PDB file of C-alpha atoms and ligand atoms in Angstrom:
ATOM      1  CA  UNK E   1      95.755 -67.866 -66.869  1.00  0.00           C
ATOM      2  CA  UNK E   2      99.099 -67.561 -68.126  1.00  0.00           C
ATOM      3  CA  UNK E   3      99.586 -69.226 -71.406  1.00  0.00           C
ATOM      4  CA  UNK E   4     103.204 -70.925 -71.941  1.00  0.00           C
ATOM      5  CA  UNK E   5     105.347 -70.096 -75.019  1.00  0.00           C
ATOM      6  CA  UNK E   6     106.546 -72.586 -76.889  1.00  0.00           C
ATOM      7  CA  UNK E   7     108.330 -70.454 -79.224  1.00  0.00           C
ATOM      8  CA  UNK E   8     111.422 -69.528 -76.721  1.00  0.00           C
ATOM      9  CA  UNK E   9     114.642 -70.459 -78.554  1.00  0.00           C
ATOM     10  CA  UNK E  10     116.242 -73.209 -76.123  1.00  0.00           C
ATOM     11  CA  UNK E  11     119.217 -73.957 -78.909  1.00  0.00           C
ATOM     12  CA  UNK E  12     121.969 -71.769 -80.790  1.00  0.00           C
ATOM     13  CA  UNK E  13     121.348 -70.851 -84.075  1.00  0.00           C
ATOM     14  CA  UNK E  14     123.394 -70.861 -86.960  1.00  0.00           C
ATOM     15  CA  UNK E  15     123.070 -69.090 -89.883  1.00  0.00           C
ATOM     16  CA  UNK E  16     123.088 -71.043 -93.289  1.00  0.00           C
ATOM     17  CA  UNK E  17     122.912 -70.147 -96.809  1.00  0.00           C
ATOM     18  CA  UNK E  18     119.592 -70.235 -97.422  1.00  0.00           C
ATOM     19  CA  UNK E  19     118.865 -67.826 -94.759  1.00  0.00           C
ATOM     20  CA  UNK E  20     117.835 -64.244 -95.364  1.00  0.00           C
ATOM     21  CA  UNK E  21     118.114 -61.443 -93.284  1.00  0.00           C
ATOM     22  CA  UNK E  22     115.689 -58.788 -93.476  1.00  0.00           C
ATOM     23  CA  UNK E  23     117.042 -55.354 -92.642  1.00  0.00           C
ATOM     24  CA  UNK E  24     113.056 -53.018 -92.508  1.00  0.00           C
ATOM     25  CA  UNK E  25     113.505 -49.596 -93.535  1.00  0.00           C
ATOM     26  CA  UNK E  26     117.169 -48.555 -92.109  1.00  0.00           C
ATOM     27  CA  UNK E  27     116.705 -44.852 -93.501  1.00  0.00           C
ATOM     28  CA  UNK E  28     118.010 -41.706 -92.409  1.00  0.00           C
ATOM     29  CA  UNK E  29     114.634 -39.906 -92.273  1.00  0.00           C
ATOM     30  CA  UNK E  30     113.734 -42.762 -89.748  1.00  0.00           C
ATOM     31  CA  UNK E  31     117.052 -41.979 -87.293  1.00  0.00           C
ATOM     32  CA  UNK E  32     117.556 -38.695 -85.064  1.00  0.00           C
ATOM     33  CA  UNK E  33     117.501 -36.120 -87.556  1.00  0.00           C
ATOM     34  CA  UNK E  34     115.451 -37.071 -89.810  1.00  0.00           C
ATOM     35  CA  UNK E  35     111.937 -36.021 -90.233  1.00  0.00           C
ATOM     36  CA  UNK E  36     110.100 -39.201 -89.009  1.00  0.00           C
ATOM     37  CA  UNK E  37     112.868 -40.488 -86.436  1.00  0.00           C
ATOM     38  CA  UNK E  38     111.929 -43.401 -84.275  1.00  0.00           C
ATOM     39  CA  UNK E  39     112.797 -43.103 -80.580  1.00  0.00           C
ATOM     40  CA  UNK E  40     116.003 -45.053 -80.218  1.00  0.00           C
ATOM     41  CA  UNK E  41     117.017 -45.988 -83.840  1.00  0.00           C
ATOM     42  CA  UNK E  42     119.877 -45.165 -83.902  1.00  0.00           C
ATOM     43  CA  UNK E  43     120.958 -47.934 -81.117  1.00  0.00           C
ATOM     44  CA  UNK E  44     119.754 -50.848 -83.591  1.00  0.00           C
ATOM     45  CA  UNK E  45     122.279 -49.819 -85.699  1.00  0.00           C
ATOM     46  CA  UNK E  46     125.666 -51.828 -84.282  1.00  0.00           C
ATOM     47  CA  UNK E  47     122.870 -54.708 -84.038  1.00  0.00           C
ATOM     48  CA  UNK E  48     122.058 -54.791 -87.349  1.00  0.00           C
ATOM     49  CA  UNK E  49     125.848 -54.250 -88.480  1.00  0.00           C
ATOM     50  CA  UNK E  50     126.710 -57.272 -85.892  1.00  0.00           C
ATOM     51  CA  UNK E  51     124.138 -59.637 -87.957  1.00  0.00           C
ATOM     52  CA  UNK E  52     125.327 -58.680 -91.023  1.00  0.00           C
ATOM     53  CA  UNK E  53     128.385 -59.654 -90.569  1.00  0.00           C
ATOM     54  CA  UNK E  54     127.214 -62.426 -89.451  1.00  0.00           C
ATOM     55  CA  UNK E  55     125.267 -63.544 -92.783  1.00  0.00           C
ATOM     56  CA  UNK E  56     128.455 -62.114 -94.432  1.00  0.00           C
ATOM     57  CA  UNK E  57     130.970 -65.013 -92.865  1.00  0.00           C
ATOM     58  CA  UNK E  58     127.991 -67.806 -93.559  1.00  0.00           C
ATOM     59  CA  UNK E  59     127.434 -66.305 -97.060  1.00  0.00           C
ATOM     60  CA  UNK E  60     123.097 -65.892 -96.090  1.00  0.00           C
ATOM     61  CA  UNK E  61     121.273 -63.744 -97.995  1.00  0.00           C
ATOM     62  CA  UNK E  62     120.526 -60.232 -97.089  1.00  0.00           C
ATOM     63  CA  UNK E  63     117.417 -57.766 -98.082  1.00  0.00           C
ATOM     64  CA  UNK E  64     116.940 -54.439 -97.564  1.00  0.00           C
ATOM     65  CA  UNK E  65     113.648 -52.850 -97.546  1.00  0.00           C
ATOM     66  CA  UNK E  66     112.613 -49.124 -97.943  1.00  0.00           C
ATOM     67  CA  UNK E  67     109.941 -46.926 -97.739  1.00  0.00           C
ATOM     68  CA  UNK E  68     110.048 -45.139-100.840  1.00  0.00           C
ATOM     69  CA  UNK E  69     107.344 -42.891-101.137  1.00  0.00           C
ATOM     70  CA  UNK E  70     106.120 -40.177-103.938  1.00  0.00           C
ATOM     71  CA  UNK E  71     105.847 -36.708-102.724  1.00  0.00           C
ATOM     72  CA  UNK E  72     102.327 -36.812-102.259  1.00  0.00           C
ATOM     73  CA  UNK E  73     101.829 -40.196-100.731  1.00  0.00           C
ATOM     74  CA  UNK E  74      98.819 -40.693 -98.681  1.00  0.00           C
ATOM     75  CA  UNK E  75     100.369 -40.977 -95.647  1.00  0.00           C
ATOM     76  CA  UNK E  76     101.605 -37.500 -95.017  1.00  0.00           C
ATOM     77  CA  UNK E  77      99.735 -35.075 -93.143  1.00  0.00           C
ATOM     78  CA  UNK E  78      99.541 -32.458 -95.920  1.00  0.00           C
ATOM     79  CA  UNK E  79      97.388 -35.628 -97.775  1.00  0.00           C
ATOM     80  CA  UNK E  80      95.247 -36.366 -94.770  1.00  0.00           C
ATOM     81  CA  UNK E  81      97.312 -38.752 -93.385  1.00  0.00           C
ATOM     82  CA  UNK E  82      98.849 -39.560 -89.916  1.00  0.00           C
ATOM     83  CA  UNK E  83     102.883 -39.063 -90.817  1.00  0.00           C
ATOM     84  CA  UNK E  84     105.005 -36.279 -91.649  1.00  0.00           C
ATOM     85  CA  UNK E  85     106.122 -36.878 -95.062  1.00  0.00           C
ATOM     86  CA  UNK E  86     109.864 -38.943 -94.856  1.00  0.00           C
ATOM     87  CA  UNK E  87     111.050 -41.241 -97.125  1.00  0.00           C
ATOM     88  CA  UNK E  88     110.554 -39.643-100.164  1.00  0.00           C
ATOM     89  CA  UNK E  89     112.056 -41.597-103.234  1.00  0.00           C
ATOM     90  CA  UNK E  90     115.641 -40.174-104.209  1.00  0.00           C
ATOM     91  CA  UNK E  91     115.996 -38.166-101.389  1.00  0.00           C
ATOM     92  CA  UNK E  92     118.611 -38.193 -98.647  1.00  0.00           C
ATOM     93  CA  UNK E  93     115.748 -38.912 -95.903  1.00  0.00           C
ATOM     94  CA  UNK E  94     115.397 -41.876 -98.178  1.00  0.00           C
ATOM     95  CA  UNK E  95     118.254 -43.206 -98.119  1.00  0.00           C
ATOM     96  CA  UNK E  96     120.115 -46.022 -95.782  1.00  0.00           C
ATOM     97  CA  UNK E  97     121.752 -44.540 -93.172  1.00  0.00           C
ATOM     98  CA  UNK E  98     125.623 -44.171 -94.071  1.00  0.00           C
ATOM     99  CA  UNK E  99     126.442 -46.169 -90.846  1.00  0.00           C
ATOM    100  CA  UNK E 100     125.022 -49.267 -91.911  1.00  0.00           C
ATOM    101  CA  UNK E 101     127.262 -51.971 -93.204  1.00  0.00           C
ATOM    102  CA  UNK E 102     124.984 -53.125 -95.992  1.00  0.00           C
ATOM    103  CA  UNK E 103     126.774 -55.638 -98.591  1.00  0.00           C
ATOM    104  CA  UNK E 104     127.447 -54.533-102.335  1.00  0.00           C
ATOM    105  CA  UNK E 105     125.135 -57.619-103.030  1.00  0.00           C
ATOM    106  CA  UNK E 106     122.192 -56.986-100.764  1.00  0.00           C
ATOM    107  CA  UNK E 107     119.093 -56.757-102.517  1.00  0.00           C
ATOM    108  CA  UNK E 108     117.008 -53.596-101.919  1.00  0.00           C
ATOM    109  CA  UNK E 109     113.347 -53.487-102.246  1.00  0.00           C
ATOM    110  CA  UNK E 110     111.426 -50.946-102.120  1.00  0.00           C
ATOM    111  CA  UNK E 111     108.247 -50.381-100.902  1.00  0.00           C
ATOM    112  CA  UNK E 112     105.202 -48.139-100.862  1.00  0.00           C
ATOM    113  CA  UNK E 113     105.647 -46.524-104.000  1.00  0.00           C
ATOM    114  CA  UNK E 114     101.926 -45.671-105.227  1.00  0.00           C
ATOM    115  CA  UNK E 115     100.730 -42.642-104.019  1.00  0.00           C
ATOM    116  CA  UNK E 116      97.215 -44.051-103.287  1.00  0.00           C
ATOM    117  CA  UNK E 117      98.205 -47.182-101.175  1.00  0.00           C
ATOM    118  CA  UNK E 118      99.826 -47.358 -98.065  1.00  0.00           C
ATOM    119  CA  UNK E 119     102.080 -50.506 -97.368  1.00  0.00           C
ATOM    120  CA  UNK E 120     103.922 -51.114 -94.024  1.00  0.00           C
ATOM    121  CA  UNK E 121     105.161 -54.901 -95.286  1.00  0.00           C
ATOM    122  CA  UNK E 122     107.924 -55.366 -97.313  1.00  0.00           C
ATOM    123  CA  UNK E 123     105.990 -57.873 -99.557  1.00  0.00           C
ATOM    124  CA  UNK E 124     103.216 -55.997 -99.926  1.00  0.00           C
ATOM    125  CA  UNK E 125     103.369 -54.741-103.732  1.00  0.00           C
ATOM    126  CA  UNK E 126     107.074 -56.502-104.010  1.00  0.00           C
ATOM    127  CA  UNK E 127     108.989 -58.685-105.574  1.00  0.00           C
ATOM    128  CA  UNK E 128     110.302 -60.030-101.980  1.00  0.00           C
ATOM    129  CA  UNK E 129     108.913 -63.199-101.507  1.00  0.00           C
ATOM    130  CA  UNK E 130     109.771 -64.471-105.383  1.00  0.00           C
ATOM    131  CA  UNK E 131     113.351 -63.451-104.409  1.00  0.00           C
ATOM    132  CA  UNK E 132     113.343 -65.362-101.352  1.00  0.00           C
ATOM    133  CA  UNK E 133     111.328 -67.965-102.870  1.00  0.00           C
ATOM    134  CA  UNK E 134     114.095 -67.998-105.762  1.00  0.00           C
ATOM    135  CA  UNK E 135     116.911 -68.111-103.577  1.00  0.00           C
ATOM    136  CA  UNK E 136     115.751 -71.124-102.002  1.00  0.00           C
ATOM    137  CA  UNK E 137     115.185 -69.081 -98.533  1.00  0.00           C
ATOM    138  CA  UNK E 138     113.502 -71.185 -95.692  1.00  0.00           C
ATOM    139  CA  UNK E 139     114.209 -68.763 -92.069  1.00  0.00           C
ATOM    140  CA  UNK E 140     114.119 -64.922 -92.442  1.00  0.00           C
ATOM    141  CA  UNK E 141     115.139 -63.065 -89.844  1.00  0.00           C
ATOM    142  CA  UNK E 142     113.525 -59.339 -89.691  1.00  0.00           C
ATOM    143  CA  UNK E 143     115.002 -56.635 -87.660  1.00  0.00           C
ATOM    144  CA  UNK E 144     114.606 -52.723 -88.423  1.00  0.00           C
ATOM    145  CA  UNK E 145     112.005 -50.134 -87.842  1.00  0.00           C
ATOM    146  CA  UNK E 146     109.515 -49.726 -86.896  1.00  0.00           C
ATOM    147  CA  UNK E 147     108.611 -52.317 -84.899  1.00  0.00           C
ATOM    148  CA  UNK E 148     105.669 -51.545 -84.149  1.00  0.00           C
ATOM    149  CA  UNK E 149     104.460 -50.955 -88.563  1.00  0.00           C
ATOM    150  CA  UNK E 150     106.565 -52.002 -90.728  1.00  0.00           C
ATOM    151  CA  UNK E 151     108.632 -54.561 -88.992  1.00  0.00           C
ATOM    152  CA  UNK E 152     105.232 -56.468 -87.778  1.00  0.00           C
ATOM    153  CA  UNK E 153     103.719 -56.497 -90.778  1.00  0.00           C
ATOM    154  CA  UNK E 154     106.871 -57.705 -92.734  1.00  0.00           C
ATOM    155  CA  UNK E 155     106.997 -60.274 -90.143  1.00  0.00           C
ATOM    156  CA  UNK E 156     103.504 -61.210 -90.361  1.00  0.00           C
ATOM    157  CA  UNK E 157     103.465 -61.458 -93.787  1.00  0.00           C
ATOM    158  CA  UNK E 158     106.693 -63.944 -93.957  1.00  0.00           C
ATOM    159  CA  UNK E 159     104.705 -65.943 -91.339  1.00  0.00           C
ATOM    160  CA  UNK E 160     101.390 -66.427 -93.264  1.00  0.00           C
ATOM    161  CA  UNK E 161     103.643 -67.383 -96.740  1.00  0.00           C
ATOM    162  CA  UNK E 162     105.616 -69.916 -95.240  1.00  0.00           C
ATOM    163  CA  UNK E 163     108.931 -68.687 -93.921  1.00  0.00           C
ATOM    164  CA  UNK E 164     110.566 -69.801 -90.703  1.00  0.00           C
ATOM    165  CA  UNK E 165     110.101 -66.348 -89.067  1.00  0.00           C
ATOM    166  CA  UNK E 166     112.494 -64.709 -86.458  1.00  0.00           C
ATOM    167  CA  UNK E 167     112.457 -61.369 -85.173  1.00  0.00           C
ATOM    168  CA  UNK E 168     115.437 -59.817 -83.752  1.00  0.00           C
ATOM    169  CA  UNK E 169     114.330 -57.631 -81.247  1.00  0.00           C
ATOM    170  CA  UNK E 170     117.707 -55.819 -80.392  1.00  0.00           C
ATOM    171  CA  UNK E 171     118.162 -54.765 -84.052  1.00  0.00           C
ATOM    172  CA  UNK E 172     115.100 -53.453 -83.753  1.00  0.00           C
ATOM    173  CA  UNK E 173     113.367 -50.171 -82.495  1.00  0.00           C
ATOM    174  CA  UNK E 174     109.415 -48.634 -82.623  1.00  0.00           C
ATOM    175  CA  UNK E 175     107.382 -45.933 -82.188  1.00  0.00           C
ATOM    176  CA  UNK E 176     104.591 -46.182 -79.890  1.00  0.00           C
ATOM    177  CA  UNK E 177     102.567 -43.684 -81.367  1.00  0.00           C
ATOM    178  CA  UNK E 178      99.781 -44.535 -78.723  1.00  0.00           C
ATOM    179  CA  UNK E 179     101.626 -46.134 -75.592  1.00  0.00           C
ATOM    180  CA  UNK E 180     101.699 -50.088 -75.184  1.00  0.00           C
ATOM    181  CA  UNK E 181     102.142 -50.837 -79.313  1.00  0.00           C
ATOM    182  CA  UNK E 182     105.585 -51.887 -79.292  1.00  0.00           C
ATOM    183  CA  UNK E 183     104.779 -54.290 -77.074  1.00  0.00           C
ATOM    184  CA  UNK E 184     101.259 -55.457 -78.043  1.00  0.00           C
ATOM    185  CA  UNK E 185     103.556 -55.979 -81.746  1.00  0.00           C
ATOM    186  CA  UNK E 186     105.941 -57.912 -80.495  1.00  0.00           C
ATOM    187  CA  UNK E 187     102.949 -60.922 -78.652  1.00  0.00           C
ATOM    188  CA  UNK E 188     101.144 -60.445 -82.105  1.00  0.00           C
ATOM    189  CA  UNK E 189     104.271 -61.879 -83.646  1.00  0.00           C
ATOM    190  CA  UNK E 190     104.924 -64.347 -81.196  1.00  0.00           C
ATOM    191  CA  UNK E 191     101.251 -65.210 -81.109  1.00  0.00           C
ATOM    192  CA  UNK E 192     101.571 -65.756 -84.810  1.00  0.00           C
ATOM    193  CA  UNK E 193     104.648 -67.780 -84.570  1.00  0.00           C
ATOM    194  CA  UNK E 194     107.671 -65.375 -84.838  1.00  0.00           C
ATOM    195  CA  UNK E 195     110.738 -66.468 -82.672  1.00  0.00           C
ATOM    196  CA  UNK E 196     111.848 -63.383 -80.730  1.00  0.00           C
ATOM    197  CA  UNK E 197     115.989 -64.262 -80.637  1.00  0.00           C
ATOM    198  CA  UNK E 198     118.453 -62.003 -79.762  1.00  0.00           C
ATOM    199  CA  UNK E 199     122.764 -61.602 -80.408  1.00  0.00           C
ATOM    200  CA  UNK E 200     123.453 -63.973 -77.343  1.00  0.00           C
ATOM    201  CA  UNK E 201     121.362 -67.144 -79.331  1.00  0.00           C
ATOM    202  CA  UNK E 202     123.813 -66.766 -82.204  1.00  0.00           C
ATOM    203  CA  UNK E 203     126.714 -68.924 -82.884  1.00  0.00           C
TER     204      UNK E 203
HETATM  205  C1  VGL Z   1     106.995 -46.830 -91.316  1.00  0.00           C
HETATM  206  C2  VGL Z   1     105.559 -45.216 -90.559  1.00  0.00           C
HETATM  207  C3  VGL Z   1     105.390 -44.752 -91.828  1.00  0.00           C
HETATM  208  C4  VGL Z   1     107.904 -47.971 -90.981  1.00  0.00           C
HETATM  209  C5  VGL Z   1     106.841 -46.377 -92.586  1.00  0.00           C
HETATM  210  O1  VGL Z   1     108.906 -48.171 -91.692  1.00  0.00           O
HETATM  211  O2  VGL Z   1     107.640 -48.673 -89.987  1.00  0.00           O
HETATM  212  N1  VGL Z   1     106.349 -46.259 -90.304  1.00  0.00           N
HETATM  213  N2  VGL Z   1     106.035 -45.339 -92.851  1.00  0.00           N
HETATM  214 ZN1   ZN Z   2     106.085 -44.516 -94.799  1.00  0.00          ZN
END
């Protein structure tokens, strides 16, 4: 039986100040060229510039998160792990792609920093939700990469500590490491209560 989804956006939304954008892991080492590049990236990219400006003209807040790994995290292959290292803190993998319009006053969190502990969410091990929390945030919306890690977890997370969660699928790309996990992300999320919206719902 097909199950009908309440969580389908029917009205525009508008952005207010106490909403937060959540821009997941917008690094070089995650675009084409980079050593962990997720197929696509780089077309999220005049998404995620388009909702920034966005927040920018409504004055919401905007995060940044990013993987910022130790050289000999746990995750890389040469530790046993399932990536090839990327994202190594102070490197130019590491950092936010140049093209990305990100505001002098975005706040940048960074994540995955013990070399022992792996952490796809940007509030696992953070100081994200007591900024959010801080600023008053109610809605996040999460867009980035990868959709199908780091993204869903973030969003997850947001979900089961109270936010108002919305995912914005066009500003945001995967991996599919094993076929079919982009998409079996994207129902958990919905499933969990994320709004899947999109640049057209906007105001
Ligand atoms: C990520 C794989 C490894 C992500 C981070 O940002 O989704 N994916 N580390
Ligand atoms: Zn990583």
């Amino acid at each position: 039986m097909k199950t009908k989804r309440c969580n389908q956006l029917k009205k525009k939304i508008t952005i207010k100040k106490t909403d937060a954008l959540i821009i997941v892991d917008a690094q070089n080492d995650f675009l084409s060229g980079g050593s962990l590049p997720v197929p696509k990236g780089e077309e999220i990219i005049l998404f995620l510039n388009y909702y920034l400006d966005l927040f920018k003209k409504a004055q919401g807040k905007v995060f940044a998160t990013r993987d910022w790994h130790p050289i000999n995290h746990l995750s890389f292959k040469e530790q046993g792990g399932i990536w090839s290292s990327h994202c190594i803190c102070g490197t130019k993998g590491a950092e936010f792609t140049p093209k990305l319009k990100l505001p002098k006053n975005a706040i940048i969190i960074s994540k995955a920093t013990d070399s022992s502990k792996e952490s796809y969410s940007g509030f696992d091990g953070t100081e994200l939700c007591k900024k959010l929390k801080k600023s008053k945030v109610i809605k996040v919306f999460v867009a980035g990469l990868a959709i199908d890690y780091c993204v869903k977890n973030t969003v997850i997370d947001a979900i089961n500590l109270g936010f108002k969660t919305f995912f914005l699928k066009d500003a945001s790309q995967g991996i599919d490491l094993n076929p079919g996990d982009i998409k079996q992300s994207i129902e958990m999320m919905r499933n969990k209560g994320a709004k899947q919206v999109k640049k057209q719902y906007f105001f």
